[in-house]
mmCIF file of C-alpha atoms in Angstrom:
data_model
loop_
_atom_site.group_PDB
_atom_site.id
_atom_site.type_symbol
_atom_site.label_atom_id
_atom_site.label_comp_id
_atom_site.label_asym_id
_atom_site.label_seq_id
_atom_site.Cartn_x
_atom_site.Cartn_y
_atom_site.Cartn_z
ATOM 1 C CA MET A 4 -41.756 11.055 14.543
ATOM 2 C CA SER A 5 -38.781 11.734 16.808
ATOM 3 C CA ALA A 6 -35.569 13.006 15.264
ATOM 4 C CA LEU A 7 -32.653 10.669 14.714
ATOM 5 C CA LEU A 8 -30.252 13.630 14.655
ATOM 6 C CA ASP A 9 -31.013 16.905 16.409
ATOM 7 C CA ILE A 10 -28.623 19.808 15.798
ATOM 8 C CA GLY A 11 -29.221 22.610 18.283
ATOM 9 C CA SER A 12 -27.772 26.112 17.784
ATOM 10 C CA VAL A 13 -24.392 24.753 16.661
ATOM 11 C CA ASP A 14 -21.465 27.063 15.918
ATOM 12 C CA ALA A 15 -18.182 25.920 14.396
ATOM 13 C CA HIS A 16 -15.041 27.905 13.595
ATOM 14 C CA HIS A 17 -11.894 27.675 11.523
ATOM 15 C CA GLY A 18 -9.513 29.461 13.847
ATOM 16 C CA GLN A 19 -11.190 32.803 14.555
ATOM 17 C CA LEU A 20 -13.413 32.607 11.480
ATOM 18 C CA PRO A 21 -17.011 31.429 11.990
ATOM 19 C CA ALA A 22 -18.006 28.756 9.464
ATOM 20 C CA VAL A 23 -21.273 27.505 10.993
ATOM 21 C CA ARG A 24 -23.488 29.967 12.867
ATOM 22 C CA SER A 25 -26.312 28.927 15.203
ATOM 23 C CA VAL A 26 -27.473 26.086 12.974
ATOM 24 C CA SER A 27 -30.487 24.138 14.202
ATOM 25 C CA LEU A 28 -32.081 21.343 12.208
ATOM 26 C CA GLN A 29 -33.315 17.803 12.581
ATOM 27 C CA VAL A 30 -32.954 14.645 10.513
ATOM 28 C CA HIS A 31 -35.730 12.079 10.735
ATOM 29 C CA PRO A 32 -35.870 8.448 9.607
ATOM 30 C CA GLY A 33 -36.673 8.395 5.887
ATOM 31 C CA ASP A 34 -35.208 11.819 5.146
ATOM 32 C CA ILE A 35 -33.097 12.488 2.094
ATOM 33 C CA LEU A 36 -31.893 15.918 3.136
ATOM 34 C CA ALA A 37 -29.900 17.992 0.669
ATOM 35 C CA LEU A 38 -27.679 20.822 1.902
ATOM 36 C CA VAL A 39 -27.235 23.491 -0.755
ATOM 37 C CA GLY A 40 -25.396 26.788 -0.801
ATOM 38 C CA ALA A 41 -22.505 28.620 -2.410
ATOM 39 C CA ASN A 42 -18.871 27.823 -1.669
ATOM 40 C CA GLY A 43 -18.068 28.874 1.879
ATOM 41 C CA ALA A 44 -21.683 28.564 3.068
ATOM 42 C CA GLY A 45 -20.635 26.109 5.789
ATOM 43 C CA LYS A 46 -22.048 22.878 4.343
ATOM 44 C CA THR A 47 -18.898 20.763 4.573
ATOM 45 C CA THR A 48 -17.995 22.122 8.011
ATOM 46 C CA LEU A 49 -21.488 21.248 9.251
ATOM 47 C CA LEU A 50 -21.197 17.660 7.987
ATOM 48 C CA ARG A 51 -17.739 17.295 9.514
ATOM 49 C CA THR A 52 -19.000 18.708 12.813
ATOM 50 C CA VAL A 53 -21.856 16.212 12.893
ATOM 51 C CA ALA A 54 -19.438 13.367 12.108
ATOM 52 C CA GLY A 55 -16.974 14.454 14.794
ATOM 53 C CA ALA A 56 -14.179 15.399 12.392
ATOM 54 C CA HIS A 57 -14.538 19.067 13.353
ATOM 55 C CA ARG A 58 -15.196 20.434 16.854
ATOM 56 C CA ALA A 59 -18.357 22.371 17.592
ATOM 57 C CA SER A 60 -17.586 25.715 19.239
ATOM 58 C CA SER A 61 -20.997 25.788 20.946
ATOM 59 C CA GLY A 62 -24.435 24.227 20.742
ATOM 60 C CA THR A 63 -25.481 20.594 21.055
ATOM 61 C CA LEU A 64 -25.640 17.524 18.852
ATOM 62 C CA ARG A 65 -28.109 14.860 19.945
ATOM 63 C CA TRP A 66 -28.140 11.411 18.360
ATOM 64 C CA ASP A 67 -31.256 9.368 19.021
ATOM 65 C CA GLY A 68 -31.729 11.430 22.175
ATOM 66 C CA GLU A 69 -28.106 11.090 23.378
ATOM 67 C CA ASP A 70 -25.817 14.118 23.632
ATOM 68 C CA ILE A 71 -22.833 13.329 21.370
ATOM 69 C CA THR A 72 -21.422 16.862 21.161
ATOM 70 C CA CYS A 73 -18.138 15.865 22.788
ATOM 71 C CA LEU A 74 -17.885 12.298 21.493
ATOM 72 C CA PRO A 75 -14.892 11.536 19.217
ATOM 73 C CA ALA A 76 -15.557 10.527 15.613
ATOM 74 C CA HIS A 77 -14.934 6.790 16.080
ATOM 75 C CA GLN A 78 -17.554 6.618 18.822
ATOM 76 C CA ARG A 79 -20.073 8.334 16.563
ATOM 77 C CA VAL A 80 -19.329 5.786 13.842
ATOM 78 C CA ALA A 81 -19.920 3.025 16.379
ATOM 79 C CA ARG A 82 -23.366 4.547 17.041
ATOM 80 C CA GLY A 83 -24.260 4.591 13.359
ATOM 81 C CA LEU A 84 -23.051 7.911 11.914
ATOM 82 C CA ALA A 85 -20.951 7.565 8.754
ATOM 83 C CA LEU A 86 -19.390 10.294 6.590
ATOM 84 C CA VAL A 87 -18.281 9.980 2.979
ATOM 85 C CA PRO A 88 -15.915 12.972 2.885
ATOM 86 C CA GLU A 89 -15.260 15.332 0.029
ATOM 87 C CA GLY A 90 -12.306 14.003 -1.937
ATOM 88 C CA ARG A 91 -13.027 10.397 -0.867
ATOM 89 C CA ARG A 92 -9.941 10.052 1.410
ATOM 90 C CA LEU A 93 -9.183 6.430 0.498
ATOM 91 C CA PHE A 94 -6.047 4.541 1.472
ATOM 92 C CA ALA A 95 -4.464 4.810 -1.979
ATOM 93 C CA GLY A 96 -1.839 2.105 -1.417
ATOM 94 C CA MET A 97 -4.339 -0.442 -0.112
ATOM 95 C CA THR A 98 -6.533 -2.646 -2.288
ATOM 96 C CA VAL A 99 -10.240 -2.059 -2.767
ATOM 97 C CA ARG A 100 -10.953 -5.089 -0.584
ATOM 98 C CA GLU A 101 -8.712 -3.768 2.185
ATOM 99 C CA ASN A 102 -10.325 -0.309 2.027
ATOM 100 C CA LEU A 103 -13.745 -1.889 2.444
ATOM 101 C CA LEU A 104 -12.823 -4.338 5.192
ATOM 102 C CA VAL A 105 -11.098 -1.738 7.351
ATOM 103 C CA ALA A 106 -14.543 -0.283 8.095
ATOM 104 C CA ARG A 107 -15.509 -3.438 9.971
ATOM 105 C CA ALA A 108 -13.562 -2.031 12.921
ATOM 106 C CA ALA A 109 -16.712 -0.042 13.749
ATOM 107 C CA GLY A 110 -18.110 -3.321 15.064
ATOM 108 C CA ARG A 111 -21.687 -2.709 13.918
ATOM 109 C CA ARG A 112 -23.794 -5.541 12.574
ATOM 110 C CA GLY A 113 -26.356 -5.104 9.844
ATOM 111 C CA PRO A 114 -27.208 -5.811 6.207
ATOM 112 C CA TRP A 115 -24.066 -4.297 4.722
ATOM 113 C CA THR A 116 -21.260 -6.803 4.216
ATOM 114 C CA LEU A 117 -18.565 -7.166 1.585
ATOM 115 C CA ASP A 118 -20.985 -9.195 -0.552
ATOM 116 C CA THR A 119 -23.900 -6.750 -0.300
ATOM 117 C CA VAL A 120 -21.649 -3.759 -0.987
ATOM 118 C CA LEU A 121 -20.318 -5.489 -4.096
ATOM 119 C CA GLY A 122 -23.915 -6.194 -5.069
ATOM 120 C CA ALA A 123 -24.671 -2.470 -4.859
ATOM 121 C CA PHE A 124 -21.445 -1.550 -6.691
ATOM 122 C CA PRO A 125 -20.798 -4.454 -9.108
ATOM 123 C CA GLN A 126 -18.135 -2.430 -10.906
ATOM 124 C CA LEU A 127 -15.873 -3.015 -7.903
ATOM 125 C CA GLN A 128 -15.929 -6.821 -8.142
ATOM 126 C CA PRO A 129 -13.189 -7.085 -10.827
ATOM 127 C CA LYS A 130 -11.174 -4.378 -9.022
ATOM 128 C CA LEU A 131 -11.106 -5.978 -5.557
ATOM 129 C CA HIS A 132 -7.364 -6.584 -5.607
ATOM 130 C CA ALA A 133 -6.419 -3.357 -7.384
ATOM 131 C CA ARG A 134 -4.962 -0.494 -5.375
ATOM 132 C CA ALA A 135 -7.493 2.238 -4.669
ATOM 133 C CA GLY A 136 -5.148 4.890 -6.053
ATOM 134 C CA GLU A 137 -5.254 3.212 -9.471
ATOM 135 C CA LEU A 138 -9.039 3.437 -9.880
ATOM 136 C CA SER A 139 -11.073 5.934 -11.866
ATOM 137 C CA GLY A 140 -12.836 8.733 -10.010
ATOM 138 C CA GLY A 141 -16.208 6.999 -10.207
ATOM 139 C CA GLN A 142 -14.755 3.738 -8.931
ATOM 140 C CA GLN A 143 -13.030 5.538 -6.056
ATOM 141 C CA GLN A 144 -16.303 7.191 -5.090
ATOM 142 C CA ALA A 145 -18.001 3.787 -5.102
ATOM 143 C CA VAL A 146 -15.298 2.491 -2.741
ATOM 144 C CA ALA A 147 -15.710 5.502 -0.447
ATOM 145 C CA ILE A 148 -19.476 4.994 -0.204
ATOM 146 C CA GLY A 149 -19.036 1.242 0.150
ATOM 147 C CA ARG A 150 -16.558 1.736 2.983
ATOM 148 C CA ALA A 151 -19.065 3.916 4.828
ATOM 149 C CA LEU A 152 -21.802 1.338 4.261
ATOM 150 C CA MET A 153 -19.587 -1.372 5.740
ATOM 151 C CA THR A 154 -20.044 0.385 9.104
ATOM 152 C CA ASN A 155 -23.806 -0.329 8.778
ATOM 153 C CA PRO A 156 -24.785 3.302 9.370
ATOM 154 C CA ARG A 157 -28.142 4.513 10.614
ATOM 155 C CA LEU A 158 -27.415 7.849 8.889
ATOM 156 C CA LEU A 159 -25.149 8.390 5.887
ATOM 157 C CA LEU A 160 -23.526 11.799 5.333
ATOM 158 C CA LEU A 161 -22.367 12.397 1.746
ATOM 159 C CA ASP A 162 -20.182 15.384 0.881
ATOM 160 C CA GLU A 163 -19.931 16.388 -2.792
ATOM 161 C CA ILE A 164 -20.066 12.823 -4.100
ATOM 162 C CA SER A 165 -20.372 14.024 -7.710
ATOM 163 C CA LEU A 166 -17.363 16.368 -7.530
ATOM 164 C CA GLY A 167 -14.942 15.806 -10.406
ATOM 165 C CA LEU A 168 -16.878 12.889 -11.903
ATOM 166 C CA SER A 169 -18.222 12.481 -15.411
ATOM 167 C CA PRO A 170 -22.028 12.644 -15.816
ATOM 168 C CA LEU A 171 -22.077 8.889 -16.472
ATOM 169 C CA ALA A 172 -20.109 8.163 -13.294
ATOM 170 C CA VAL A 173 -22.359 10.474 -11.260
ATOM 171 C CA GLN A 174 -25.437 8.679 -12.550
ATOM 172 C CA GLY A 175 -23.895 5.336 -11.614
ATOM 173 C CA VAL A 176 -23.249 6.515 -8.061
ATOM 174 C CA TYR A 177 -26.799 7.802 -7.631
ATOM 175 C CA ASP A 178 -28.214 4.617 -9.134
ATOM 176 C CA ALA A 179 -26.374 2.631 -6.463
ATOM 177 C CA LEU A 180 -27.692 4.912 -3.714
ATOM 178 C CA ARG A 181 -31.225 3.766 -4.532
ATOM 179 C CA GLY A 182 -30.354 0.472 -2.867
ATOM 180 C CA VAL A 183 -29.133 2.325 0.234
ATOM 181 C CA VAL A 184 -32.398 4.231 0.505
ATOM 182 C CA GLY A 185 -34.299 1.016 -0.109
ATOM 183 C CA GLN A 186 -32.733 -0.330 3.080
ATOM 184 C CA GLY A 187 -34.314 2.594 4.943
ATOM 185 C CA THR A 188 -31.080 4.511 5.590
ATOM 186 C CA PRO A 189 -31.632 8.292 5.703
ATOM 187 C CA LEU A 190 -29.156 10.495 3.840
ATOM 188 C CA VAL A 191 -27.764 13.988 4.289
ATOM 189 C CA LEU A 192 -25.953 15.078 1.145
ATOM 190 C CA VAL A 193 -24.137 18.140 -0.077
ATOM 191 C CA GLU A 194 -24.793 18.544 -3.791
ATOM 192 C CA LYS A 195 -24.346 21.526 -6.126
ATOM 193 C CA ASP A 196 -26.478 20.226 -9.001
ATOM 194 C CA LEU A 197 -29.853 21.800 -8.168
ATOM 195 C CA GLN A 198 -31.704 19.743 -10.786
ATOM 196 C CA ARG A 199 -30.444 16.554 -9.187
ATOM 197 C CA VAL A 200 -31.173 17.896 -5.711
ATOM 198 C CA GLN A 201 -34.805 18.564 -6.618
ATOM 199 C CA ALA A 202 -35.148 15.088 -8.131
ATOM 200 C CA VAL A 203 -33.532 13.251 -5.224
ATOM 201 C CA ALA A 204 -34.227 15.094 -1.985
ATOM 202 C CA THR A 205 -37.265 14.897 0.263
ATOM 203 C CA ARG A 206 -36.033 18.003 2.120
ATOM 204 C CA ILE A 207 -33.801 20.873 1.078
ATOM 205 C CA VAL A 208 -31.826 23.010 3.516
ATOM 206 C CA CYS A 209 -30.271 26.165 2.072
ATOM 207 C CA MET A 210 -27.245 27.659 3.835
ATOM 208 C CA LEU A 211 -25.816 31.151 3.461
ATOM 209 C CA GLU A 212 -22.753 32.447 5.298
ATOM 210 C CA GLY A 213 -22.921 29.648 7.831
ATOM 211 C CA ARG A 214 -26.630 29.966 8.613
ATOM 212 C CA VAL A 215 -29.715 28.001 7.596
ATOM 213 C CA VAL A 216 -31.919 30.339 5.571
ATOM 214 C CA ALA A 217 -34.489 27.787 4.364
ATOM 215 C CA ASP A 218 -35.560 24.316 5.462
ATOM 216 C CA ALA A 219 -38.565 22.863 3.659
ATOM 217 C CA PRO A 220 -39.888 19.803 1.813
ATOM 218 C CA ALA A 221 -38.338 19.697 -1.648
ATOM 219 C CA ALA A 222 -41.777 19.836 -3.284
ATOM 220 C CA GLU A 223 -42.415 23.244 -1.688
ATOM 221 C CA LEU A 224 -39.284 24.953 -3.024
ATOM 222 C CA SER A 225 -39.041 26.020 -6.656
ATOM 223 C CA ARG A 226 -35.714 26.300 -8.419
ATOM 224 C CA ALA A 227 -36.091 30.095 -8.361
ATOM 225 C CA GLN A 228 -36.620 30.076 -4.588
ATOM 226 C CA ILE A 229 -33.621 27.814 -4.013
ATOM 227 C CA THR A 230 -31.472 30.062 -6.223
ATOM 228 C CA ALA A 231 -32.656 33.165 -4.341
ATOM 229 C CA HIS A 232 -31.640 31.622 -1.016
ATOM 230 C CA TYR A 233 -28.417 30.299 -2.562
ATOM 231 C CA PHE A 234 -27.230 33.759 -3.522
ATOM 232 C CA GLY A 235 -28.799 35.635 -0.605
ATOM 233 C CA ALA A 236 -31.447 37.412 -2.675
ATOM 234 C CA GLN A 237 -34.073 36.358 -0.128
ATOM 235 C CA ARG A 238 -33.585 37.477 3.444
ATOM 236 C CA PRO A 239 -33.214 34.756 6.116
ATOM 237 C CA GLU A 240 -36.099 36.251 8.134
ATOM 238 C CA SER A 241 -38.517 35.388 5.333
ATOM 239 C CA ALA A 242 -37.528 31.716 5.188
ATOM 240 C CA ARG A 243 -40.100 29.188 6.290
ATOM 241 C CA THR A 244 -38.766 26.370 8.428
ATOM 242 C CA VAL A 245 -40.713 23.199 7.779
ATOM 243 C CA HIS A 246 -39.558 19.846 9.148
ATOM 244 C CA HIS A 247 -40.694 16.913 7.072
ATOM 245 C CA ALA A 248 -40.632 13.339 8.351
ATOM 246 C CA GLY A 249 -40.861 11.282 5.199
ATOM 247 C CA SER A 250 -41.727 7.609 5.303
ATOM 248 C CA PRO A 251 -38.598 5.461 5.032
ATOM 249 C CA GLY A 252 -38.009 3.103 2.161
ATOM 250 C CA GLU A 253 -40.603 3.424 -0.592
ATOM 251 C CA ALA A 254 -41.199 7.183 -0.738
ATOM 252 C CA SER A 255 -37.522 8.066 -0.516
ATOM 253 C CA ALA A 256 -36.469 5.408 -3.018
ATOM 254 C CA ASP A 257 -39.037 6.767 -5.485
ATOM 255 C CA ASN A 258 -37.289 10.140 -5.405
ATOM 256 C CA LEU A 259 -33.990 8.545 -6.352
ATOM 257 C CA TYR A 260 -35.607 6.750 -9.272
ATOM 258 C CA LYS A 261 -36.672 10.130 -10.673
ATOM 259 C CA VAL A 262 -32.999 10.902 -11.366
ATOM 260 C CA ALA A 263 -32.903 8.397 -14.198
ATOM 261 C CA ALA A 264 -36.153 9.674 -15.727
#
């Protein structure tokens, strides 16, 4: 199965400091790919570089075979790439409805409309006319994901969606994501909860100091192996790189249902 997203030897910097170093990986239809690693491993910078919010210093980004390395973020959104950023980045003074509808500017058609987003996040229905800045953390995260869905993405990038939320709110967000996966939308998510990662992901990519040190099907990585890569106890040269093209829809949705078990 051909890759939807192909990242080839990408570097990214913050000033003179390297944050992403020669990262190469692919995302296939049906993937739920979890990026794990300690703070400063380069996970957020990699997501932002893919989305066009951060410039790649070198390397190539190919989207469905097209080189998008130099495309601005709004053109990537128009092609089906959507990022839910860390910290949500909502328009606090605008209503929930306005935050959701602004995403229609992407001009993409598909199954995600205001009605279907509210169906996935029913807790937002009574809050439609409330300002986003007045919502709870879990409600704000639902708006942020809903806004990204309103662009009808072909790939959804999720950065630390459980950060700062209560366990109940986190579970609610992941429950709603089952519907996203059921639509066949692949996910790339940054998540620190390794138990949740192993329950949700079809593939796990471990990053250390800006590099990919492991890329394998989730079923082939034990918690001990993930932890060893996480803290650098296992050398990058010993990592096995295995690309897994999971079947979209059913198989991926099953993984998300395991979270509630």
